[in-house]
GROMACS .gro file of C-alpha atoms in nm:
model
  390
    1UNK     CA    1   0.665  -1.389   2.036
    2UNK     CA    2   0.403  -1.129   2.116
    3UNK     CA    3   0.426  -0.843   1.910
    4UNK     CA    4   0.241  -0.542   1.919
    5UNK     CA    5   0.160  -0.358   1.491
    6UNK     CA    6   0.083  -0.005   1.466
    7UNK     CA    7  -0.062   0.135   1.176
    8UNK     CA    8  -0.279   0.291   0.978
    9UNK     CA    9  -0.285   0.094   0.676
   10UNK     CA   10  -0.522  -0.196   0.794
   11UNK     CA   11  -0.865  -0.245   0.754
   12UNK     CA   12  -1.145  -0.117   1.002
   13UNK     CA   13  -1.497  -0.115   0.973
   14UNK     CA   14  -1.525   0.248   0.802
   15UNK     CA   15  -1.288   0.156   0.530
   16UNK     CA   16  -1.247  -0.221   0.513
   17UNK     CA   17  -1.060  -0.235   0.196
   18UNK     CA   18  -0.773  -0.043   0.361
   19UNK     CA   19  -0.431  -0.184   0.327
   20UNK     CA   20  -0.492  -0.495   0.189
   21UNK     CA   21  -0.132  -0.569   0.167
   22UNK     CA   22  -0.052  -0.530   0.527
   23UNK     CA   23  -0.363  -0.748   0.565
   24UNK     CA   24  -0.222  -1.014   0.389
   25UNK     CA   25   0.117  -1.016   0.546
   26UNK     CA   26  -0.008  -0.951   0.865
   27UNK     CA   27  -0.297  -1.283   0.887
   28UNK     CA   28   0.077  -1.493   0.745
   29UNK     CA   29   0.300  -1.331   1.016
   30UNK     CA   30   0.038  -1.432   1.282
   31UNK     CA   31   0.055  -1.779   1.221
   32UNK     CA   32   0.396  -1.737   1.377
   33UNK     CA   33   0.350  -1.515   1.633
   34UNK     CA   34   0.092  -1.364   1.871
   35UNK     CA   35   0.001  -1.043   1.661
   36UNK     CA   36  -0.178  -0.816   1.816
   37UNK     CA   37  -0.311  -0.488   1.490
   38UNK     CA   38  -0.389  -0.178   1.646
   39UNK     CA   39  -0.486   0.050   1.388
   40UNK     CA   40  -0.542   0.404   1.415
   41UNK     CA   41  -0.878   0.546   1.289
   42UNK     CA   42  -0.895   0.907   1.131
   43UNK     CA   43  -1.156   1.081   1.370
   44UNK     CA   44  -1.347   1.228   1.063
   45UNK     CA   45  -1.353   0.862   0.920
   46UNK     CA   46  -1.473   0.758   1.246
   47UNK     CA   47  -1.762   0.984   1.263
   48UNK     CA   48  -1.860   0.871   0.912
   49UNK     CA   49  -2.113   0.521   0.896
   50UNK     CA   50  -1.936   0.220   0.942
   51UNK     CA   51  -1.932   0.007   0.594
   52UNK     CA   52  -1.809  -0.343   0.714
   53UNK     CA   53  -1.627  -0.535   0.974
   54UNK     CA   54  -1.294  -0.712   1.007
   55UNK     CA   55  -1.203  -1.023   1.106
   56UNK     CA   56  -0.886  -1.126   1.014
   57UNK     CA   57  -0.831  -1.529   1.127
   58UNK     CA   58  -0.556  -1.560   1.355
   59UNK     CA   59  -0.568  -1.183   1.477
   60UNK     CA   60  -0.633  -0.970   1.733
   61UNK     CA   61  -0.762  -0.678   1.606
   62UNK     CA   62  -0.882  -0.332   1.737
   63UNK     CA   63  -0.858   0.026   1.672
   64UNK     CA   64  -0.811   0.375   1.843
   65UNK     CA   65  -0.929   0.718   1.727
   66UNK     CA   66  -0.678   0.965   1.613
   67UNK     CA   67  -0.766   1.313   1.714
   68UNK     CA   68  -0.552   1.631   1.560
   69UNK     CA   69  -0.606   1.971   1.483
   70UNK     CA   70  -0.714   1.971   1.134
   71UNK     CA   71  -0.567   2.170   0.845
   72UNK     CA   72  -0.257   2.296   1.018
   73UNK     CA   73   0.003   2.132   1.277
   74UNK     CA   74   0.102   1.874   1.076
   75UNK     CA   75   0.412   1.886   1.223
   76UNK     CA   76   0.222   1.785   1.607
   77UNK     CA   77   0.040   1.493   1.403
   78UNK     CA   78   0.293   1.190   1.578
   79UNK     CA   79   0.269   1.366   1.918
   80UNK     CA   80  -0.111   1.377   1.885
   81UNK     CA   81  -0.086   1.004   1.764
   82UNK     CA   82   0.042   0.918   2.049
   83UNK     CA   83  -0.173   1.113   2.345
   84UNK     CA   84  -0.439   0.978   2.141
   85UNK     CA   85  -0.322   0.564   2.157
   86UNK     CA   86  -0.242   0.607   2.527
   87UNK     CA   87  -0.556   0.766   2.654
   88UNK     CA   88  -0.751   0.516   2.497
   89UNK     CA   89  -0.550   0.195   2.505
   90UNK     CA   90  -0.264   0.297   2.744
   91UNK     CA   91  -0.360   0.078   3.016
   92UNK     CA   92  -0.358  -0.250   2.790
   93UNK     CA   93  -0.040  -0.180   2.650
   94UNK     CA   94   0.130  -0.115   2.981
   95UNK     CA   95  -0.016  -0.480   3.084
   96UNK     CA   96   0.012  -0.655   2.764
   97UNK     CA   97   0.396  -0.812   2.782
   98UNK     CA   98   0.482  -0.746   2.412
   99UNK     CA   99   0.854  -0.841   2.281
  100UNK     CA  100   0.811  -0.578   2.003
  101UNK     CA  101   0.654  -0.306   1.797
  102UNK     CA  102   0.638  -0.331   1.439
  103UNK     CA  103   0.496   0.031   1.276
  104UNK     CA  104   0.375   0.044   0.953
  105UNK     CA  105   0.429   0.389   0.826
  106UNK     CA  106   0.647   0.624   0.926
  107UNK     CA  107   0.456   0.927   0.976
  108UNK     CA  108   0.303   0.965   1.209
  109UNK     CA  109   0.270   0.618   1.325
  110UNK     CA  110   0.650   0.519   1.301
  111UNK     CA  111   0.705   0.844   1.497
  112UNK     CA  112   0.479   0.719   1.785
  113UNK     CA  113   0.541   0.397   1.776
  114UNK     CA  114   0.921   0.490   1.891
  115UNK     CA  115   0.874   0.699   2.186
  116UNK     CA  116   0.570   0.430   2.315
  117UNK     CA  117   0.829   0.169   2.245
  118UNK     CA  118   1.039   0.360   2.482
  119UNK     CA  119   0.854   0.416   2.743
  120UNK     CA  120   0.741  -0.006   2.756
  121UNK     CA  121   1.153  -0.059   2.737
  122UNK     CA  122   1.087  -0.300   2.433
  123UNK     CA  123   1.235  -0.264   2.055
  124UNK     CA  124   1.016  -0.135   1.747
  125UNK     CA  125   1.064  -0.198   1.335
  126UNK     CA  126   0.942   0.043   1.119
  127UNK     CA  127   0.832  -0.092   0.804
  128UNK     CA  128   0.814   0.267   0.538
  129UNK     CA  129   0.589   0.193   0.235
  130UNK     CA  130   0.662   0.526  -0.035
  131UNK     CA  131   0.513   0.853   0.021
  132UNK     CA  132   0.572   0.833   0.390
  133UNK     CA  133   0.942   0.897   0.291
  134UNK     CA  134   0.894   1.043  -0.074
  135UNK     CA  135   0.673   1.335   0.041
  136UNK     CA  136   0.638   1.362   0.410
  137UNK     CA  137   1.040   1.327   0.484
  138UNK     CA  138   1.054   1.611   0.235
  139UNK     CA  139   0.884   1.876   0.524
  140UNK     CA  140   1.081   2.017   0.726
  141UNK     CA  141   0.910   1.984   1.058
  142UNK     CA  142   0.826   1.626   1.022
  143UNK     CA  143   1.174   1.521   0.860
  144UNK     CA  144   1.387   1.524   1.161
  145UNK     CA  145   1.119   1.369   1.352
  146UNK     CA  146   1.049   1.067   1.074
  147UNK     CA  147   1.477   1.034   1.078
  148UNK     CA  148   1.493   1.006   1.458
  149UNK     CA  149   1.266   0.751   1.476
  150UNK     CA  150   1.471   0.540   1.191
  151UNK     CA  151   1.767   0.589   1.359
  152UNK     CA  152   1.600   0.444   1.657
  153UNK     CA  153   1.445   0.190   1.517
  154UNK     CA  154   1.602  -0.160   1.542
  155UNK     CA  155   1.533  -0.248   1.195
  156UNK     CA  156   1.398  -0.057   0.901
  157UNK     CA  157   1.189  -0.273   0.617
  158UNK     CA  158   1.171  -0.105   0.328
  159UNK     CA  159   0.951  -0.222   0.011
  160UNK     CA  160   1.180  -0.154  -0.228
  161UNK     CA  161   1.577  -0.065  -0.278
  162UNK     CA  162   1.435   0.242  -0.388
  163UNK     CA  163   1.298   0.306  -0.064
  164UNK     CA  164   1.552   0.186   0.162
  165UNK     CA  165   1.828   0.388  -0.028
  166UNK     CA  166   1.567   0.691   0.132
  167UNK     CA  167   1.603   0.574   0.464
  168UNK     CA  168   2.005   0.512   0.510
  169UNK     CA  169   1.975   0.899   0.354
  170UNK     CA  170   1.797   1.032   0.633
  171UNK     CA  171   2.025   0.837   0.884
  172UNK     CA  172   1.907   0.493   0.932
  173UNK     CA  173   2.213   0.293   1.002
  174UNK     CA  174   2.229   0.059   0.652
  175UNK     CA  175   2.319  -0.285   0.846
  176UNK     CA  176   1.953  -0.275   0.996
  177UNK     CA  177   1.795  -0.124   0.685
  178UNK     CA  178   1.621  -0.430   0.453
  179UNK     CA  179   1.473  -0.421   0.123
  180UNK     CA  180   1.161  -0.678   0.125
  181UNK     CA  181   0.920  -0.713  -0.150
  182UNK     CA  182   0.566  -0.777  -0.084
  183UNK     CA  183   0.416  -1.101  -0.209
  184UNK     CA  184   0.145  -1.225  -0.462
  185UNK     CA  185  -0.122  -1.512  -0.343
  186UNK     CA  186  -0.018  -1.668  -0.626
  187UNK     CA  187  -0.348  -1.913  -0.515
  188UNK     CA  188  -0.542  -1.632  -0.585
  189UNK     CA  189  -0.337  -1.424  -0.889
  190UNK     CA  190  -0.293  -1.643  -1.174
  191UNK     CA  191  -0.336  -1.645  -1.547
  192UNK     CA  192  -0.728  -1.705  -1.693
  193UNK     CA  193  -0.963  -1.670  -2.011
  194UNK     CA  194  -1.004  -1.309  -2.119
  195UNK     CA  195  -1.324  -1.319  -2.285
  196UNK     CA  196  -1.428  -1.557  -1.974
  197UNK     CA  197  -1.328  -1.281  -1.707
  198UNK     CA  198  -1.500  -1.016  -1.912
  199UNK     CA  199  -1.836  -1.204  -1.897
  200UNK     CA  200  -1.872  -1.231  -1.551
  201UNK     CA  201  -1.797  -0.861  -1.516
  202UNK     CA  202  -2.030  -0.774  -1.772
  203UNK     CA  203  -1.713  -0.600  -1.947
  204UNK     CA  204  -1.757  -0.527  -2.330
  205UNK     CA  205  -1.602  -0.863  -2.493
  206UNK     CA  206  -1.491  -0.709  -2.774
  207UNK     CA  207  -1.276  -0.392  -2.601
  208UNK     CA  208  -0.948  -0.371  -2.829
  209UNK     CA  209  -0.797  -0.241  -2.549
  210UNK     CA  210  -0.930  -0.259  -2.239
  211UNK     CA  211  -0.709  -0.042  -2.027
  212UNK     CA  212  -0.720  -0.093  -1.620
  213UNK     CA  213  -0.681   0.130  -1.346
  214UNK     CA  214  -0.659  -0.035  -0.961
  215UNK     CA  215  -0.599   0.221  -0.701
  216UNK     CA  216  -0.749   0.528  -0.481
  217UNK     CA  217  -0.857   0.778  -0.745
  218UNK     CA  218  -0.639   1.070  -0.608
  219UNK     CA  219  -0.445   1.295  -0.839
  220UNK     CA  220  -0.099   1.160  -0.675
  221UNK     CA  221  -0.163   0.846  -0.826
  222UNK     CA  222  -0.170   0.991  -1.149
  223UNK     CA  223  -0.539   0.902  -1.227
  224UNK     CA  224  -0.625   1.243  -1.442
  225UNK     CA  225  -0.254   1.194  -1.634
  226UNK     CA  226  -0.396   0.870  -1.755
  227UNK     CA  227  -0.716   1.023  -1.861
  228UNK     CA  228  -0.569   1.275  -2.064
  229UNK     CA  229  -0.302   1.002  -2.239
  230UNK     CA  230  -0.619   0.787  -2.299
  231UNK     CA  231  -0.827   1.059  -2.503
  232UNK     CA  232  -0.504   1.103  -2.704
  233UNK     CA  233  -0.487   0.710  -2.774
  234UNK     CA  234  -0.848   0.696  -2.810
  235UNK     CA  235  -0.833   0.913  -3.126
  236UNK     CA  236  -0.684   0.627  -3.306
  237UNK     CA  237  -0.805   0.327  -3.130
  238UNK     CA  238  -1.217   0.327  -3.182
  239UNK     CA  239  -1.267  -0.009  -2.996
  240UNK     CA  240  -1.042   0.115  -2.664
  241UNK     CA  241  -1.195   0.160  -2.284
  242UNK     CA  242  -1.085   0.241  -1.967
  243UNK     CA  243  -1.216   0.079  -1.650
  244UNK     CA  244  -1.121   0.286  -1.312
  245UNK     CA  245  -1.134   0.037  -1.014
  246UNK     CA  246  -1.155   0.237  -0.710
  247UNK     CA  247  -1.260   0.514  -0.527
  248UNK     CA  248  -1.116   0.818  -0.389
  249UNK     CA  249  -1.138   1.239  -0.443
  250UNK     CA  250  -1.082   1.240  -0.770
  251UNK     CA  251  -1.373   1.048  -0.923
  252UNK     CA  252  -1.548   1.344  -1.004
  253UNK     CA  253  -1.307   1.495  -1.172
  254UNK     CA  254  -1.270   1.193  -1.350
  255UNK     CA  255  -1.600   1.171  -1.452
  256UNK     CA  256  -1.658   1.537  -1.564
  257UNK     CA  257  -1.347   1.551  -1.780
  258UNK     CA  258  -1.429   1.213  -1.945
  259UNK     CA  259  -1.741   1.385  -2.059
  260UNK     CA  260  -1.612   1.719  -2.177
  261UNK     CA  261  -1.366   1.470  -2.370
  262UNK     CA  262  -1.663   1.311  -2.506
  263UNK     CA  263  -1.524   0.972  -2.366
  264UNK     CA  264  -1.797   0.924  -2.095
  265UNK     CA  265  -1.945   0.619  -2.326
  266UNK     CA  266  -1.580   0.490  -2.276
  267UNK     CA  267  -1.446   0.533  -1.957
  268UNK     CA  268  -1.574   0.323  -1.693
  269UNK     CA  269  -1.561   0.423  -1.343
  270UNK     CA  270  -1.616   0.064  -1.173
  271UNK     CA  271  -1.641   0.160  -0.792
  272UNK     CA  272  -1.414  -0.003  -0.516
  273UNK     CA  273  -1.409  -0.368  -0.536
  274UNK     CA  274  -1.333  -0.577  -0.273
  275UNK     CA  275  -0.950  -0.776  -0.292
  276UNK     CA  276  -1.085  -1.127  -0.399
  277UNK     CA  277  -1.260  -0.990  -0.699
  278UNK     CA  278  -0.917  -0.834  -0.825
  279UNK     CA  279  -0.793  -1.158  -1.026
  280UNK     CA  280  -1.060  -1.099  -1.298
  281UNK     CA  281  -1.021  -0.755  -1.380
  282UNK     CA  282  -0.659  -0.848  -1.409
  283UNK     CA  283  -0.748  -1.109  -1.655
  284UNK     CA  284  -0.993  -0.870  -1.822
  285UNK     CA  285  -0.760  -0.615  -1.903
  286UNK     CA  286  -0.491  -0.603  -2.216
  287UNK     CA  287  -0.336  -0.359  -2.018
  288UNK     CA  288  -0.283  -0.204  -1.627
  289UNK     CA  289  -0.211   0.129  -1.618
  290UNK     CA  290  -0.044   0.286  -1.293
  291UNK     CA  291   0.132   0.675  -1.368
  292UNK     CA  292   0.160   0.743  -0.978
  293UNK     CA  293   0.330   0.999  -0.912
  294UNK     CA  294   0.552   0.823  -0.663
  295UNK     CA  295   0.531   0.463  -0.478
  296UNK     CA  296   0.728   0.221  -0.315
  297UNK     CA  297   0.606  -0.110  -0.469
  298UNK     CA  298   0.242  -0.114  -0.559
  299UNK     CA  299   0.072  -0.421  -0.472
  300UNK     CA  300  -0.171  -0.412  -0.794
  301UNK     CA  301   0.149  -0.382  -1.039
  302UNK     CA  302   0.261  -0.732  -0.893
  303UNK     CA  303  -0.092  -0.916  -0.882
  304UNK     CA  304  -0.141  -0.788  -1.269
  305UNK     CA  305   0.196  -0.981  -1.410
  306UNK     CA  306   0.090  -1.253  -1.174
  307UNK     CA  307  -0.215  -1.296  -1.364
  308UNK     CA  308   0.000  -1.252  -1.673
  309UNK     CA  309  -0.097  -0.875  -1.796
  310UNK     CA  310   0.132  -0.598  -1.872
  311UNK     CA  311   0.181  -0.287  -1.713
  312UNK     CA  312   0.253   0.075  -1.795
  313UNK     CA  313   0.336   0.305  -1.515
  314UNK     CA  314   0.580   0.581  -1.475
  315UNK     CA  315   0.939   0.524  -1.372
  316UNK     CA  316   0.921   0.631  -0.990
  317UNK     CA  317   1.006   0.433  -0.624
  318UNK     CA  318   1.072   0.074  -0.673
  319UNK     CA  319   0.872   0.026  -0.980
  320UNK     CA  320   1.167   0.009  -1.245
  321UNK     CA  321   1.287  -0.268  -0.979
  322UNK     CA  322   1.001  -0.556  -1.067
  323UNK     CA  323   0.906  -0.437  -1.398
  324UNK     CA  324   1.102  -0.551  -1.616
  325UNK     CA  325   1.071  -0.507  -2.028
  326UNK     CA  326   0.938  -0.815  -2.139
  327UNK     CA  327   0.663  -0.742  -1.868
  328UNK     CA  328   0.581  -0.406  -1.902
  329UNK     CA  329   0.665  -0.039  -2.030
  330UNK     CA  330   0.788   0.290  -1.776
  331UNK     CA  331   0.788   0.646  -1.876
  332UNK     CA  332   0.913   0.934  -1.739
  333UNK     CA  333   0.699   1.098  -1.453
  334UNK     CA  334   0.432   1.401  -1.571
  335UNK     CA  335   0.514   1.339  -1.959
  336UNK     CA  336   0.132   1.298  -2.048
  337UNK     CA  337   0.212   1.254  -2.481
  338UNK     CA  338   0.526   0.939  -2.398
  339UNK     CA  339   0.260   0.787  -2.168
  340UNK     CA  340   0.000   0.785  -2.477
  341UNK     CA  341   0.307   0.682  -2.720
  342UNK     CA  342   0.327   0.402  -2.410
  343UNK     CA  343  -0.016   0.281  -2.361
  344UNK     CA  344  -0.034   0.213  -2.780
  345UNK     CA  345   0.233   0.036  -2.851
  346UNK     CA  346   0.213  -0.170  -2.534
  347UNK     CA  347  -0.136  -0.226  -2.709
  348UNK     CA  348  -0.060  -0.319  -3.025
  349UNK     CA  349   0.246  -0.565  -2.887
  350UNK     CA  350   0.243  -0.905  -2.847
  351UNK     CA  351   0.362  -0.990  -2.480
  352UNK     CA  352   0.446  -1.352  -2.378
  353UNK     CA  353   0.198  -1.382  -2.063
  354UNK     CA  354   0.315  -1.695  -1.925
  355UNK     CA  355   0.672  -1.477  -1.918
  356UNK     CA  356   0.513  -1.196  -1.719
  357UNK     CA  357   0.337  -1.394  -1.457
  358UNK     CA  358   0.613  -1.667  -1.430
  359UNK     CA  359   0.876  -1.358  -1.372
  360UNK     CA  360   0.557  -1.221  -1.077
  361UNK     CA  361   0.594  -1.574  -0.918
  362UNK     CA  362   0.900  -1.479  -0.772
  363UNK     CA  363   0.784  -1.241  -0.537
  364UNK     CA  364   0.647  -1.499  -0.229
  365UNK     CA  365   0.470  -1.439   0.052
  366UNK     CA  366   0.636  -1.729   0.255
  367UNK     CA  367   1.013  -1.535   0.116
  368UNK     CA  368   0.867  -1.191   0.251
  369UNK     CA  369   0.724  -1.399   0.598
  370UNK     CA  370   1.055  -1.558   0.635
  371UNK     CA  371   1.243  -1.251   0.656
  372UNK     CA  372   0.976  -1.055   0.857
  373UNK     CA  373   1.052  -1.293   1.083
  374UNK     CA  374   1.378  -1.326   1.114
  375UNK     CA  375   1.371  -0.945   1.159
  376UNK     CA  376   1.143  -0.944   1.432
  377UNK     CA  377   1.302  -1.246   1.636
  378UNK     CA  378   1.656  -1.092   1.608
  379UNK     CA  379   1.543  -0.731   1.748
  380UNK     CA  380   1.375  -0.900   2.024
  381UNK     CA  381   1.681  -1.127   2.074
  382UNK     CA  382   1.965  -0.823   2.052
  383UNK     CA  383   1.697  -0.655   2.340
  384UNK     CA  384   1.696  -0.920   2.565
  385UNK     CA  385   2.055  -0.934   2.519
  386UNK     CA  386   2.123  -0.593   2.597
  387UNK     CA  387   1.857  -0.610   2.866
  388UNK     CA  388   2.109  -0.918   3.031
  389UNK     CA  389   2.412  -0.628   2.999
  390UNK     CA  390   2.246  -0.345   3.174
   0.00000   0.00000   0.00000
């Protein structure tokens, strides 16, 4: 088939770690298909200076600027989404022939993606990721807009039960609604030396523990709770550290109150690192910390157990789902003191790591491919049937 993916999680040449998930599923779904990534491009991170490229093998890949009124109109974001796509790409799409749509998002870009999907008389997926239900469904402008466009969708793929539970709430019809996990490269993710792993990231060997942080520093993902349940472990636990890996608004923050804290000697804030230099801080780590505030299946919690290291993270989305407790501890969102109790005994346990990344082997690539797929081909199929009947 020739399918046509919308989104805005996918990486572009101002912010070429972005969406490294999609990435990966994407490049595995277009060694079945013709896949054709069209990803939309914040105009303010467009007038920024470009800090890579992309070149994804078996891709086509381009983007389009998205233009909005900033700081109010939220609730016009999808329709300026789509004035946006079509003015710049409108004549390609027209001509292009594609069976399908598959959005990644659902707000705006699942929004868009239905009426465009529309107007070329071909079916769309929406594949919904966490906050795109958790917090923007919860507005009241965008909510009817995000259900329409799941009720019109031909298939929802959710990332977790969690998450797709969300959708048949706000309407979706539950036969077409799918729960998929994302995969691991287990290639890539797998068990290693500790002490080896901390050498070639010049990480203090003898760290007793080294906690880990992978994500966008933003206060949603709970960044600043972990800070504060850190200085309260760190008390008692002279040899501990914390590594941030990422960037995002919040690193400031993160660095100022680290030094008030008189931790700045002892929390690390490593930068953004690029996706095939995640396995060793993985292996590095006695711990990974995640206390978002809400998700649908982080990526990072599933590479960690595949390279056999616990996680902590608050009980939110589908987390609870592919955590289980020989591979990890949850606690209850915002409670700062359970998620110190938390990070020391996880510490001072002794966890069975061939367990934990044996359990993270089960979530496949070529399983989450396979039913992609199968998604795609039949909403093409039950179009062209319906198509036949009109």
């Amino acid at each position: 088939m020739k399918l046509l993916v919308l989104t805005n999680l996918f990486p572009t040449p101002w912010d070429p770690l972005r969406g490294m998930f999609n990435r990966q599923q994407f490049e595995r779904l277009g060694r079945r298909h013709e896949l054709h990534v069209l990803t939309a491009v914040d105009f303010r991170d467009r007038l920024r200076k470009r800090r890579g490229s992309v070149e994804v093998p078996g891709l086509r890949t381009d983007h389009f600027v998205f233009v909005y009124p900033p700081r109010f109109g939220r609730a016009l974001h999808a329709a300026c989404w789509l004035l946006s796509l079509l003015l710049q790409r409108g004549w390609r799409l027209r001509t292009a022939g594609y069976d399908g749509i598959l959005a990644s998002w659902a707000y705006p870009d699942a929004v868009a993606a239905g009426w465009l999907a529309r107007l070329l008389g071909i079916p769309y997926v929406v594949k919904v990721h966490g906050s795109d239900l958790n917090v923007q469904a919860t507005h009241a402008l965008r909510r009817p807009q995000i259900a329409a466009s799941l009720r019109g969708a031909a298939a929802v793929v959710a990332v977790s039960r969690a998450l797709a539970g969300k959708a048949v709430a706000l309407g979706a019809d539950p036969a077409r609604v799918h729960a998929i996990y994302n995969g691991v490269d287990a290639a890539r993710f797998a068990p290693g030396d500790k002490a080896d792993a901390r050498k070639r990231l010049g990480l203090d060997i003898a760290a007793d523990p080294l906690l880990l942080y992978v994500g966008n520093l933003k206060e949603s993902k709970g960044c600043l709770d972990l800070l504060e349940a850190f200085a309260t472990m760190a008390a008692s636990c002279p040899q501990a550290q914390l590594v941030y890996v990422g960037e995002g608004t919040c690193r400031a923050a993160l660095a100022a109150r680290a030094q008030t804290l008189g931790l700045a000697a002892r929390v690390h804030l490593a930068g953004a690192m690029p996706h095939a230099a995640l396995p060793d801080w993985f292996r590095a780590a006695d711990l990974l910390c995640l206390p978002s505030h809400n998700e649908g299946v982080p990526n990072v919690v599933l590479e960690a157990m595949a390279c056999g290291t616990p996680v902590v993270a608050t009980r939110v989305g589908g987390i609870p789902e592919v955590v289980p407790a020989h591979a990890g501890r949850l606690v209850e969102l915002g409670d700062r003191a359970a998620l110190a109790d938390a990070l020391a005994q996880a510490a001072a346990q002794a966890w069975d790591h061939a367990a934990i990344a044996e359990h993270a082997r089960g979530f496949s690539w070529d399983s989450n491919i396979d039913q992609l797929d199968a998604i795609m081909r039949q909403a093409a199929r039950n179009e062209a049937v319906a198509e036949v009947l009109r």
